[in-house]
mmCIF file of C-alpha atoms in Angstrom:
data_model
loop_
_atom_site.group_PDB
_atom_site.id
_atom_site.type_symbol
_atom_site.label_atom_id
_atom_site.label_comp_id
_atom_site.label_asym_id
_atom_site.label_seq_id
_atom_site.Cartn_x
_atom_site.Cartn_y
_atom_site.Cartn_z
ATOM 1 C CA UNK A 1 0.000 -0.002 -0.001
ATOM 2 C CA UNK A 2 2.811 2.393 0.924
ATOM 3 C CA UNK A 3 4.493 1.589 -2.383
ATOM 4 C CA UNK A 4 1.295 2.375 -4.295
ATOM 5 C CA UNK A 5 0.937 5.660 -2.416
ATOM 6 C CA UNK A 6 4.553 6.514 -3.220
ATOM 7 C CA UNK A 7 4.049 5.902 -6.946
ATOM 8 C CA UNK A 8 0.818 7.884 -6.778
ATOM 9 C CA UNK A 9 2.682 10.850 -5.342
ATOM 10 C CA UNK A 10 5.385 10.489 -8.004
ATOM 11 C CA UNK A 11 2.750 10.444 -10.751
ATOM 12 C CA UNK A 12 1.114 13.588 -9.362
ATOM 13 C CA UNK A 13 4.505 15.311 -9.088
ATOM 14 C CA UNK A 14 5.415 14.366 -12.639
ATOM 15 C CA UNK A 15 2.056 15.564 -13.971
ATOM 16 C CA UNK A 16 2.108 18.908 -12.137
ATOM 17 C CA UNK A 17 1.697 21.815 -14.534
ATOM 18 C CA UNK A 18 3.727 24.958 -13.877
ATOM 19 C CA UNK A 19 1.518 27.856 -12.817
ATOM 20 C CA UNK A 20 2.447 31.497 -13.344
ATOM 21 C CA UNK A 21 0.250 33.331 -10.810
ATOM 22 C CA UNK A 22 1.510 36.869 -10.229
ATOM 23 C CA UNK A 23 4.232 36.677 -12.915
ATOM 24 C CA UNK A 24 4.647 39.619 -15.310
ATOM 25 C CA UNK A 25 6.382 40.380 -18.595
ATOM 26 C CA UNK A 26 8.468 43.565 -18.589
ATOM 27 C CA UNK A 27 9.825 45.489 -21.544
ATOM 28 C CA UNK A 28 13.055 47.228 -20.526
ATOM 29 C CA UNK A 29 14.623 50.017 -22.566
ATOM 30 C CA UNK A 30 18.321 50.228 -21.666
ATOM 31 C CA UNK A 31 19.883 53.439 -22.963
ATOM 32 C CA UNK A 32 23.228 53.353 -21.140
ATOM 33 C CA UNK A 33 25.991 50.768 -20.826
ATOM 34 C CA UNK A 34 25.314 50.881 -17.059
ATOM 35 C CA UNK A 35 21.745 49.705 -17.746
ATOM 36 C CA UNK A 36 23.041 46.754 -19.760
ATOM 37 C CA UNK A 37 25.424 45.795 -16.964
ATOM 38 C CA UNK A 38 22.606 46.058 -14.410
ATOM 39 C CA UNK A 39 20.333 43.762 -16.430
ATOM 40 C CA UNK A 40 23.103 41.202 -16.905
ATOM 41 C CA UNK A 41 24.003 41.290 -13.198
ATOM 42 C CA UNK A 42 20.343 40.868 -12.251
ATOM 43 C CA UNK A 43 20.079 37.832 -14.538
ATOM 44 C CA UNK A 44 23.071 36.279 -12.766
ATOM 45 C CA UNK A 45 21.467 36.668 -9.345
ATOM 46 C CA UNK A 46 17.907 35.563 -10.117
ATOM 47 C CA UNK A 47 16.329 33.222 -12.679
ATOM 48 C CA UNK A 48 14.750 35.366 -15.388
ATOM 49 C CA UNK A 49 13.080 34.148 -18.576
ATOM 50 C CA UNK A 50 14.364 36.268 -21.468
ATOM 51 C CA UNK A 51 11.840 36.480 -24.305
ATOM 52 C CA UNK A 52 13.677 38.946 -26.529
ATOM 53 C CA UNK A 53 16.590 38.790 -26.963
ATOM 54 C CA UNK A 54 16.996 35.086 -26.163
ATOM 55 C CA UNK A 55 19.422 35.578 -23.264
ATOM 56 C CA UNK A 56 21.049 38.271 -21.122
ATOM 57 C CA UNK A 57 24.288 37.882 -23.100
ATOM 58 C CA UNK A 58 22.572 39.493 -26.118
ATOM 59 C CA UNK A 59 21.331 42.593 -24.284
ATOM 60 C CA UNK A 60 22.706 45.861 -25.683
ATOM 61 C CA UNK A 61 21.711 49.510 -25.440
ATOM 62 C CA UNK A 62 18.820 50.868 -27.484
ATOM 63 C CA UNK A 63 16.982 47.562 -27.970
ATOM 64 C CA UNK A 64 13.797 46.463 -26.264
ATOM 65 C CA UNK A 65 14.425 43.726 -23.721
ATOM 66 C CA UNK A 66 11.356 41.592 -22.960
ATOM 67 C CA UNK A 67 11.626 39.511 -19.775
ATOM 68 C CA UNK A 68 9.155 37.189 -18.054
ATOM 69 C CA UNK A 69 9.659 37.759 -14.313
ATOM 70 C CA UNK A 70 8.350 35.257 -11.713
ATOM 71 C CA UNK A 71 6.208 36.806 -8.978
ATOM 72 C CA UNK A 72 8.769 36.083 -6.255
ATOM 73 C CA UNK A 73 11.306 38.371 -7.935
ATOM 74 C CA UNK A 74 9.037 41.323 -8.683
ATOM 75 C CA UNK A 75 10.104 43.447 -5.677
ATOM 76 C CA UNK A 76 13.763 43.006 -6.593
ATOM 77 C CA UNK A 77 12.972 43.786 -10.238
ATOM 78 C CA UNK A 78 11.133 47.019 -9.450
ATOM 79 C CA UNK A 79 13.832 48.147 -7.014
ATOM 80 C CA UNK A 80 16.633 47.459 -9.523
ATOM 81 C CA UNK A 81 14.875 49.241 -12.388
ATOM 82 C CA UNK A 82 13.981 52.301 -10.330
ATOM 83 C CA UNK A 83 17.395 52.630 -8.682
ATOM 84 C CA UNK A 84 19.123 52.143 -12.046
ATOM 85 C CA UNK A 85 16.869 54.595 -13.871
ATOM 86 C CA UNK A 86 15.912 52.039 -16.541
ATOM 87 C CA UNK A 87 12.783 52.922 -18.507
ATOM 88 C CA UNK A 88 10.298 50.048 -18.611
ATOM 89 C CA UNK A 89 6.702 49.099 -19.298
ATOM 90 C CA UNK A 90 4.592 46.082 -18.365
ATOM 91 C CA UNK A 91 3.595 44.053 -21.437
ATOM 92 C CA UNK A 92 1.714 41.282 -19.609
ATOM 93 C CA UNK A 93 0.398 42.191 -16.177
ATOM 94 C CA UNK A 94 -1.263 38.866 -15.325
ATOM 95 C CA UNK A 95 0.781 36.055 -16.867
ATOM 96 C CA UNK A 96 -1.448 33.144 -15.855
ATOM 97 C CA UNK A 97 -4.500 34.908 -17.309
ATOM 98 C CA UNK A 98 -2.598 35.340 -20.588
ATOM 99 C CA UNK A 99 -1.749 31.606 -20.603
ATOM 100 C CA UNK A 100 -5.373 30.702 -19.892
ATOM 101 C CA UNK A 101 -6.603 33.277 -22.398
ATOM 102 C CA UNK A 102 -4.811 31.752 -25.375
ATOM 103 C CA UNK A 103 -7.653 29.305 -26.006
ATOM 104 C CA UNK A 104 -10.150 31.915 -27.220
ATOM 105 C CA UNK A 105 -10.981 30.532 -30.660
ATOM 106 C CA UNK A 106 -14.054 28.554 -29.654
ATOM 107 C CA UNK A 107 -12.630 25.441 -31.339
ATOM 108 C CA UNK A 108 -13.355 22.071 -29.742
ATOM 109 C CA UNK A 109 -10.566 21.218 -27.312
ATOM 110 C CA UNK A 110 -10.897 17.529 -28.220
ATOM 111 C CA UNK A 111 -10.472 17.628 -32.003
ATOM 112 C CA UNK A 112 -7.872 18.886 -34.463
ATOM 113 C CA UNK A 113 -8.549 22.393 -35.727
ATOM 114 C CA UNK A 114 -6.587 24.824 -37.890
ATOM 115 C CA UNK A 115 -7.574 27.664 -35.560
ATOM 116 C CA UNK A 116 -6.398 26.187 -32.276
ATOM 117 C CA UNK A 117 -3.080 25.108 -30.804
ATOM 118 C CA UNK A 118 -3.218 21.359 -31.310
ATOM 119 C CA UNK A 119 -1.389 18.866 -29.120
ATOM 120 C CA UNK A 120 1.308 16.656 -30.645
ATOM 121 C CA UNK A 121 -0.992 13.612 -30.635
ATOM 122 C CA UNK A 122 -3.577 15.631 -32.586
ATOM 123 C CA UNK A 123 -0.931 16.849 -35.048
ATOM 124 C CA UNK A 124 0.450 13.327 -35.496
ATOM 125 C CA UNK A 125 -3.011 11.917 -36.266
ATOM 126 C CA UNK A 126 -3.742 14.861 -38.592
ATOM 127 C CA UNK A 127 -0.485 14.323 -40.522
ATOM 128 C CA UNK A 128 -1.298 10.669 -41.127
ATOM 129 C CA UNK A 129 -4.883 11.463 -42.141
ATOM 130 C CA UNK A 130 -4.073 14.310 -44.528
ATOM 131 C CA UNK A 131 -1.494 12.122 -46.286
ATOM 132 C CA UNK A 132 -3.808 9.110 -46.623
ATOM 133 C CA UNK A 133 -6.711 11.330 -47.766
ATOM 134 C CA UNK A 134 -4.672 13.088 -50.473
ATOM 135 C CA UNK A 135 -2.378 10.391 -51.903
ATOM 136 C CA UNK A 136 -1.677 12.219 -55.173
ATOM 137 C CA UNK A 137 -0.577 15.380 -53.346
ATOM 138 C CA UNK A 138 0.761 14.428 -49.908
ATOM 139 C CA UNK A 139 3.020 11.653 -48.659
ATOM 140 C CA UNK A 140 4.534 11.192 -45.212
ATOM 141 C CA UNK A 141 7.749 9.689 -43.946
ATOM 142 C CA UNK A 142 9.569 9.444 -40.638
ATOM 143 C CA UNK A 143 13.034 11.032 -40.765
ATOM 144 C CA UNK A 144 14.056 9.652 -37.376
ATOM 145 C CA UNK A 145 12.991 9.668 -33.752
ATOM 146 C CA UNK A 146 13.330 12.361 -31.103
ATOM 147 C CA UNK A 147 15.368 11.980 -27.903
ATOM 148 C CA UNK A 148 12.254 10.641 -26.141
ATOM 149 C CA UNK A 149 11.437 8.301 -29.031
ATOM 150 C CA UNK A 150 8.701 10.153 -30.895
ATOM 151 C CA UNK A 151 8.504 9.864 -34.695
ATOM 152 C CA UNK A 152 9.586 12.976 -36.592
ATOM 153 C CA UNK A 153 6.946 13.051 -39.331
ATOM 154 C CA UNK A 154 7.805 14.898 -42.546
ATOM 155 C CA UNK A 155 5.129 15.615 -45.138
ATOM 156 C CA UNK A 156 5.976 15.975 -48.815
ATOM 157 C CA UNK A 157 3.426 18.198 -50.529
ATOM 158 C CA UNK A 158 3.426 18.267 -54.326
ATOM 159 C CA UNK A 159 1.856 16.633 -57.360
ATOM 160 C CA UNK A 160 3.136 13.073 -57.642
ATOM 161 C CA UNK A 161 5.886 12.742 -60.221
ATOM 162 C CA UNK A 162 8.054 9.928 -61.538
ATOM 163 C CA UNK A 163 11.125 12.187 -61.705
ATOM 164 C CA UNK A 164 12.631 14.290 -58.872
ATOM 165 C CA UNK A 165 11.333 17.860 -58.635
ATOM 166 C CA UNK A 166 13.050 20.897 -57.119
ATOM 167 C CA UNK A 167 11.906 21.349 -53.532
ATOM 168 C CA UNK A 168 11.449 23.724 -50.619
ATOM 169 C CA UNK A 169 12.039 22.506 -47.051
ATOM 170 C CA UNK A 170 10.055 24.182 -44.273
ATOM 171 C CA UNK A 171 10.142 23.425 -40.565
ATOM 172 C CA UNK A 172 8.106 24.728 -37.652
ATOM 173 C CA UNK A 173 8.444 24.465 -33.893
ATOM 174 C CA UNK A 174 12.208 24.447 -33.379
ATOM 175 C CA UNK A 175 11.554 26.303 -30.123
ATOM 176 C CA UNK A 176 8.887 24.512 -28.089
ATOM 177 C CA UNK A 177 6.971 27.515 -26.732
ATOM 178 C CA UNK A 178 6.461 29.219 -30.111
ATOM 179 C CA UNK A 179 3.053 27.620 -30.650
ATOM 180 C CA UNK A 180 1.993 29.811 -33.578
ATOM 181 C CA UNK A 181 4.793 28.222 -35.626
ATOM 182 C CA UNK A 182 3.461 24.626 -35.834
ATOM 183 C CA UNK A 183 0.001 26.131 -36.385
ATOM 184 C CA UNK A 184 1.342 27.724 -39.578
ATOM 185 C CA UNK A 185 2.863 24.499 -40.935
ATOM 186 C CA UNK A 186 -0.496 22.770 -40.522
ATOM 187 C CA UNK A 187 -2.280 25.726 -42.150
ATOM 188 C CA UNK A 188 0.120 25.662 -45.107
ATOM 189 C CA UNK A 189 -0.480 21.961 -45.824
ATOM 190 C CA UNK A 190 -4.244 22.417 -45.627
ATOM 191 C CA UNK A 191 -4.128 25.446 -47.953
ATOM 192 C CA UNK A 192 -2.046 23.466 -50.421
ATOM 193 C CA UNK A 193 -4.444 20.519 -50.612
ATOM 194 C CA UNK A 194 -7.653 22.592 -50.563
ATOM 195 C CA UNK A 195 -6.601 25.199 -53.159
ATOM 196 C CA UNK A 196 -4.707 22.907 -55.559
ATOM 197 C CA UNK A 197 -6.599 22.912 -58.835
ATOM 198 C CA UNK A 198 -8.479 26.155 -58.100
ATOM 199 C CA UNK A 199 -5.679 28.581 -57.185
ATOM 200 C CA UNK A 200 -3.367 28.990 -60.158
ATOM 201 C CA UNK A 201 -0.278 29.972 -58.143
ATOM 202 C CA UNK A 202 -0.580 27.011 -55.751
ATOM 203 C CA UNK A 203 -1.354 24.636 -58.617
ATOM 204 C CA UNK A 204 1.707 25.801 -60.567
ATOM 205 C CA UNK A 205 3.885 25.534 -57.471
ATOM 206 C CA UNK A 206 2.817 21.992 -56.583
ATOM 207 C CA UNK A 207 2.984 20.806 -60.192
ATOM 208 C CA UNK A 208 6.538 22.136 -60.514
ATOM 209 C CA UNK A 209 8.000 21.708 -57.022
ATOM 210 C CA UNK A 210 7.638 19.685 -53.822
ATOM 211 C CA UNK A 211 7.378 21.305 -50.403
ATOM 212 C CA UNK A 212 8.738 19.257 -47.507
ATOM 213 C CA UNK A 213 6.946 20.302 -44.308
ATOM 214 C CA UNK A 214 8.134 19.312 -40.829
ATOM 215 C CA UNK A 215 5.116 20.308 -38.698
ATOM 216 C CA UNK A 216 7.010 20.133 -35.401
ATOM 217 C CA UNK A 217 10.806 19.968 -35.167
ATOM 218 C CA UNK A 218 11.187 19.894 -31.376
ATOM 219 C CA UNK A 219 8.371 17.471 -30.576
ATOM 220 C CA UNK A 220 9.557 16.516 -27.071
ATOM 221 C CA UNK A 221 9.755 20.158 -26.046
ATOM 222 C CA UNK A 222 6.381 20.905 -27.640
ATOM 223 C CA UNK A 223 4.746 18.056 -25.702
ATOM 224 C CA UNK A 224 6.356 19.391 -22.507
ATOM 225 C CA UNK A 225 4.855 22.857 -23.096
ATOM 226 C CA UNK A 226 1.409 21.251 -23.235
ATOM 227 C CA UNK A 227 1.834 18.933 -20.248
ATOM 228 C CA UNK A 228 4.225 20.643 -17.823
ATOM 229 C CA UNK A 229 5.732 24.076 -18.568
ATOM 230 C CA UNK A 230 4.176 26.376 -21.163
ATOM 231 C CA UNK A 231 7.409 28.414 -21.332
ATOM 232 C CA UNK A 232 9.797 25.550 -22.187
ATOM 233 C CA UNK A 233 12.051 26.405 -25.156
ATOM 234 C CA UNK A 234 14.778 23.783 -25.607
ATOM 235 C CA UNK A 235 14.867 20.073 -26.411
ATOM 236 C CA UNK A 236 14.409 17.572 -23.561
ATOM 237 C CA UNK A 237 17.753 15.743 -23.774
ATOM 238 C CA UNK A 238 19.897 15.128 -20.704
ATOM 239 C CA UNK A 239 23.240 16.909 -20.460
ATOM 240 C CA UNK A 240 26.264 15.043 -19.135
ATOM 241 C CA UNK A 241 27.514 16.509 -15.873
ATOM 242 C CA UNK A 242 24.523 18.823 -15.427
ATOM 243 C CA UNK A 243 21.046 18.561 -13.937
ATOM 244 C CA UNK A 244 19.824 21.131 -16.487
ATOM 245 C CA UNK A 245 17.807 19.666 -19.345
ATOM 246 C CA UNK A 246 17.879 20.418 -23.046
ATOM 247 C CA UNK A 247 19.736 22.247 -25.789
ATOM 248 C CA UNK A 248 18.633 25.148 -27.981
ATOM 249 C CA UNK A 249 18.244 23.357 -31.341
ATOM 250 C CA UNK A 250 18.660 26.642 -33.196
ATOM 251 C CA UNK A 251 22.148 27.017 -31.742
ATOM 252 C CA UNK A 252 23.014 23.398 -32.490
ATOM 253 C CA UNK A 253 23.752 23.490 -36.228
ATOM 254 C CA UNK A 254 27.260 23.555 -37.674
ATOM 255 C CA UNK A 255 27.302 27.233 -38.674
ATOM 256 C CA UNK A 256 29.902 29.135 -36.647
ATOM 257 C CA UNK A 257 28.811 26.733 -33.902
ATOM 258 C CA UNK A 258 28.908 28.226 -30.375
ATOM 259 C CA UNK A 259 31.108 31.167 -31.371
ATOM 260 C CA UNK A 260 28.704 34.068 -30.722
ATOM 261 C CA UNK A 261 25.214 34.594 -29.337
ATOM 262 C CA UNK A 262 25.136 31.058 -27.932
ATOM 263 C CA UNK A 263 26.111 29.596 -24.565
ATOM 264 C CA UNK A 264 28.237 26.635 -23.520
ATOM 265 C CA UNK A 265 26.338 26.526 -20.206
ATOM 266 C CA UNK A 266 23.768 23.664 -20.216
ATOM 267 C CA UNK A 267 21.499 25.729 -17.954
ATOM 268 C CA UNK A 268 21.259 28.557 -20.494
ATOM 269 C CA UNK A 269 18.262 28.922 -22.805
ATOM 270 C CA UNK A 270 20.759 29.339 -25.673
ATOM 271 C CA UNK A 271 22.911 26.304 -24.807
ATOM 272 C CA UNK A 272 24.580 25.215 -28.044
ATOM 273 C CA UNK A 273 24.888 21.542 -27.083
ATOM 274 C CA UNK A 274 27.969 19.414 -26.436
ATOM 275 C CA UNK A 275 28.850 19.440 -30.164
ATOM 276 C CA UNK A 276 27.229 20.634 -33.395
ATOM 277 C CA UNK A 277 24.264 18.331 -34.122
ATOM 278 C CA UNK A 278 24.477 16.803 -30.644
ATOM 279 C CA UNK A 279 20.675 16.833 -30.637
ATOM 280 C CA UNK A 280 19.137 13.911 -32.486
ATOM 281 C CA UNK A 281 16.401 16.199 -33.827
ATOM 282 C CA UNK A 282 18.967 18.554 -35.402
ATOM 283 C CA UNK A 283 20.920 15.614 -36.790
ATOM 284 C CA UNK A 284 17.797 14.021 -38.309
ATOM 285 C CA UNK A 285 16.866 17.253 -40.095
ATOM 286 C CA UNK A 286 20.454 17.952 -41.196
ATOM 287 C CA UNK A 287 20.845 14.399 -42.536
ATOM 288 C CA UNK A 288 17.630 14.646 -44.547
ATOM 289 C CA UNK A 289 18.594 18.000 -46.043
ATOM 290 C CA UNK A 290 22.140 16.792 -46.806
ATOM 291 C CA UNK A 291 20.741 13.677 -48.489
ATOM 292 C CA UNK A 292 18.404 15.812 -50.638
ATOM 293 C CA UNK A 293 20.490 18.930 -51.167
ATOM 294 C CA UNK A 294 20.605 18.432 -54.923
ATOM 295 C CA UNK A 295 16.858 19.114 -55.106
ATOM 296 C CA UNK A 296 16.238 21.448 -52.127
ATOM 297 C CA UNK A 297 16.394 25.031 -53.413
ATOM 298 C CA UNK A 298 14.921 26.908 -50.441
ATOM 299 C CA UNK A 299 14.891 26.463 -46.669
ATOM 300 C CA UNK A 300 12.236 28.198 -44.554
ATOM 301 C CA UNK A 301 12.159 27.985 -40.774
ATOM 302 C CA UNK A 302 9.247 29.447 -38.839
ATOM 303 C CA UNK A 303 9.575 30.996 -35.369
ATOM 304 C CA UNK A 304 7.899 33.638 -33.230
ATOM 305 C CA UNK A 305 7.753 36.408 -32.180
ATOM 306 C CA UNK A 306 8.876 39.846 -33.525
ATOM 307 C CA UNK A 307 7.449 40.140 -37.082
ATOM 308 C CA UNK A 308 10.743 39.691 -38.895
ATOM 309 C CA UNK A 309 11.872 38.029 -42.114
ATOM 310 C CA UNK A 310 15.549 37.231 -41.683
ATOM 311 C CA UNK A 311 18.215 35.645 -43.858
ATOM 312 C CA UNK A 312 21.939 34.827 -43.439
ATOM 313 C CA UNK A 313 24.042 35.600 -41.710
ATOM 314 C CA UNK A 314 23.456 35.463 -37.989
ATOM 315 C CA UNK A 315 26.814 33.988 -36.932
ATOM 316 C CA UNK A 316 28.749 36.840 -38.565
ATOM 317 C CA UNK A 317 28.107 40.436 -39.581
ATOM 318 C CA UNK A 318 29.585 39.636 -43.009
ATOM 319 C CA UNK A 319 27.029 39.864 -45.788
ATOM 320 C CA UNK A 320 25.990 36.708 -47.627
ATOM 321 C CA UNK A 321 27.208 36.347 -51.214
ATOM 322 C CA UNK A 322 23.564 36.611 -52.359
ATOM 323 C CA UNK A 323 22.697 39.466 -49.982
ATOM 324 C CA UNK A 324 21.109 41.835 -52.482
ATOM 325 C CA UNK A 325 18.821 39.193 -53.975
ATOM 326 C CA UNK A 326 17.887 37.753 -50.567
ATOM 327 C CA UNK A 327 17.026 41.263 -49.322
ATOM 328 C CA UNK A 328 14.962 42.106 -52.407
ATOM 329 C CA UNK A 329 12.967 38.880 -52.077
ATOM 330 C CA UNK A 330 12.489 39.399 -48.324
ATOM 331 C CA UNK A 331 11.176 42.921 -48.859
ATOM 332 C CA UNK A 332 8.801 41.712 -51.585
ATOM 333 C CA UNK A 333 7.558 38.874 -49.370
ATOM 334 C CA UNK A 334 7.091 41.259 -46.422
ATOM 335 C CA UNK A 335 5.122 43.684 -48.606
ATOM 336 C CA UNK A 336 2.870 40.818 -49.761
ATOM 337 C CA UNK A 337 2.282 39.846 -46.123
ATOM 338 C CA UNK A 338 1.502 43.424 -45.074
ATOM 339 C CA UNK A 339 -1.020 43.837 -47.907
ATOM 340 C CA UNK A 340 -3.618 41.618 -46.205
ATOM 341 C CA UNK A 341 -3.993 42.862 -42.617
ATOM 342 C CA UNK A 342 -1.445 45.684 -42.442
ATOM 343 C CA UNK A 343 0.973 43.671 -40.261
ATOM 344 C CA UNK A 344 4.412 45.246 -40.648
ATOM 345 C CA UNK A 345 7.575 43.133 -40.894
ATOM 346 C CA UNK A 346 11.237 44.120 -40.834
ATOM 347 C CA UNK A 347 13.617 42.331 -43.228
ATOM 348 C CA UNK A 348 17.376 41.857 -43.167
ATOM 349 C CA UNK A 349 20.316 39.639 -42.231
ATOM 350 C CA UNK A 350 19.965 38.158 -38.754
ATOM 351 C CA UNK A 351 23.057 39.544 -37.030
ATOM 352 C CA UNK A 352 22.508 43.131 -38.146
ATOM 353 C CA UNK A 353 18.722 43.123 -37.882
ATOM 354 C CA UNK A 354 18.330 41.643 -34.396
ATOM 355 C CA UNK A 355 21.490 40.196 -32.840
ATOM 356 C CA UNK A 356 24.317 37.780 -33.652
ATOM 357 C CA UNK A 357 23.583 34.103 -32.992
ATOM 358 C CA UNK A 358 25.682 31.153 -34.090
ATOM 359 C CA UNK A 359 24.495 27.645 -34.889
ATOM 360 C CA UNK A 360 21.236 28.567 -36.605
ATOM 361 C CA UNK A 361 19.590 26.246 -39.103
ATOM 362 C CA UNK A 362 19.134 28.991 -41.737
ATOM 363 C CA UNK A 363 22.852 29.867 -41.809
ATOM 364 C CA UNK A 364 23.736 26.176 -41.925
ATOM 365 C CA UNK A 365 21.389 25.556 -44.865
ATOM 366 C CA UNK A 366 22.759 28.563 -46.742
ATOM 367 C CA UNK A 367 26.362 27.439 -46.240
ATOM 368 C CA UNK A 368 25.343 23.987 -47.482
ATOM 369 C CA UNK A 369 24.386 25.639 -50.777
ATOM 370 C CA UNK A 370 20.667 26.332 -50.322
ATOM 371 C CA UNK A 371 20.534 29.923 -51.514
ATOM 372 C CA UNK A 372 17.021 30.916 -50.515
ATOM 373 C CA UNK A 373 17.288 30.452 -46.747
ATOM 374 C CA UNK A 374 14.873 32.428 -44.568
ATOM 375 C CA UNK A 375 13.714 32.652 -40.959
ATOM 376 C CA UNK A 376 10.228 33.943 -40.211
ATOM 377 C CA UNK A 377 9.482 35.470 -36.814
ATOM 378 C CA UNK A 378 5.682 35.587 -36.777
ATOM 379 C CA UNK A 379 3.298 37.768 -34.756
ATOM 380 C CA UNK A 380 3.366 39.742 -32.629
ATOM 381 C CA UNK A 381 5.837 42.397 -31.453
ATOM 382 C CA UNK A 382 5.515 41.625 -27.754
ATOM 383 C CA UNK A 383 2.015 42.537 -26.545
ATOM 384 C CA UNK A 384 1.257 38.810 -26.276
ATOM 385 C CA UNK A 385 4.686 37.475 -27.258
ATOM 386 C CA UNK A 386 4.720 33.681 -27.077
ATOM 387 C CA UNK A 387 1.142 33.712 -25.731
ATOM 388 C CA UNK A 388 -0.540 34.787 -28.964
ATOM 389 C CA UNK A 389 -4.278 34.015 -28.638
ATOM 390 C CA UNK A 390 -5.843 31.403 -30.876
ATOM 391 C CA UNK A 391 -8.067 34.106 -32.372
ATOM 392 C CA UNK A 392 -4.935 35.393 -34.141
ATOM 393 C CA UNK A 393 -3.992 32.049 -35.728
ATOM 394 C CA UNK A 394 -6.103 32.567 -38.845
ATOM 395 C CA UNK A 395 -4.995 36.126 -39.715
ATOM 396 C CA UNK A 396 -1.368 35.267 -38.901
ATOM 397 C CA UNK A 397 -1.434 32.205 -41.144
ATOM 398 C CA UNK A 398 -3.338 33.946 -43.952
ATOM 399 C CA UNK A 399 -0.783 36.752 -44.198
ATOM 400 C CA UNK A 400 2.200 34.417 -43.805
ATOM 401 C CA UNK A 401 0.902 32.295 -46.702
ATOM 402 C CA UNK A 402 1.276 35.353 -48.957
ATOM 403 C CA UNK A 403 4.921 35.764 -47.978
ATOM 404 C CA UNK A 404 5.727 32.063 -48.391
ATOM 405 C CA UNK A 405 3.969 31.998 -51.778
ATOM 406 C CA UNK A 406 5.966 35.055 -52.857
ATOM 407 C CA UNK A 407 9.266 33.393 -51.948
ATOM 408 C CA UNK A 408 8.204 30.100 -53.580
ATOM 409 C CA UNK A 409 7.250 31.879 -56.835
ATOM 410 C CA UNK A 410 10.647 33.610 -56.911
ATOM 411 C CA UNK A 411 12.466 30.327 -56.280
ATOM 412 C CA UNK A 412 10.503 28.628 -59.051
ATOM 413 C CA UNK A 413 11.436 31.380 -61.512
ATOM 414 C CA UNK A 414 15.083 31.362 -60.427
ATOM 415 C CA UNK A 415 16.051 27.711 -60.094
ATOM 416 C CA UNK A 416 19.763 27.071 -59.909
#
């Protein structure tokens, strides 16, 4: 009986969902080097959750710094900001209400929907169904398993062909808490199958090219955000010699690996891993792209938030060899996106546009020879941040489709 009670307690402990009562999200506006130092020192003394930039190491003057602050540290936070003279505003005053308020779409919580944040089990079932229901347009394959043993399902969307077609590779959900990202990958596949044959641009695209879609890259982390901690970012792998879990998969690719804007500390949100491609998820994706690099002409990776369309490089301030073309296409894609709902995006190379960060998948793909390599940072600019309500899924996906279609049309006209 005691043993049963013990296991019962363990089960409850394991199932406990992190609550965020009293937590807030601050936007700091450091204007002096002393402010930057103060923020970095504060982050060393208490556990803060940096939303933008990704860690305290990337804080500089004259950028907005968005930080999720646990309730127990609020007094210290207010005292530090006021004594240091740092300008700030509160973006999210009641964090738990914002978490609870995400599910505002009215969609059934028990069925897959394109306008809600689906669980991994719902996405997995959806991927299998959409492939079996559309055999001439969609096929699925498993490119490997995650650290915790889940199947990494990749969908190939395109009119069946006996000969290889040029392709675009798109992944969503590298960072677990960016829920709007996997929502877009699902939306894209549905748009492709429902508009093929009626929309001329989509029909031309799918007749001429294939689009590989990885609906969720970091599945283990994504599951964890649904079951345990909504704010989890990294993978769920164990790190030798540390009790801290996970690696940032977008610092784990072999592109200037761990040289700048990434951490060698396993407890950091930007931990680069023990080696490049130490994470099985990164390795599975990299292996697939390497194996198919002769046909893959574009690489798109979807993140949130900030409303940005970025391209290489992030690991260096040097401009990419194709900078002018990549910038022209990014600006055209951003303009197409803005035309629908007025959402404004900023375009440019990662390091210069936001901050330097090594080990990113977009830089790695570009250096592999995939010229059209882009990172989307979807809505919003911080009012909701990672807690974008479900009511914004549809407009976000509708406008992002226009940008992706713009890039795809350019790629199709400029095959290399």
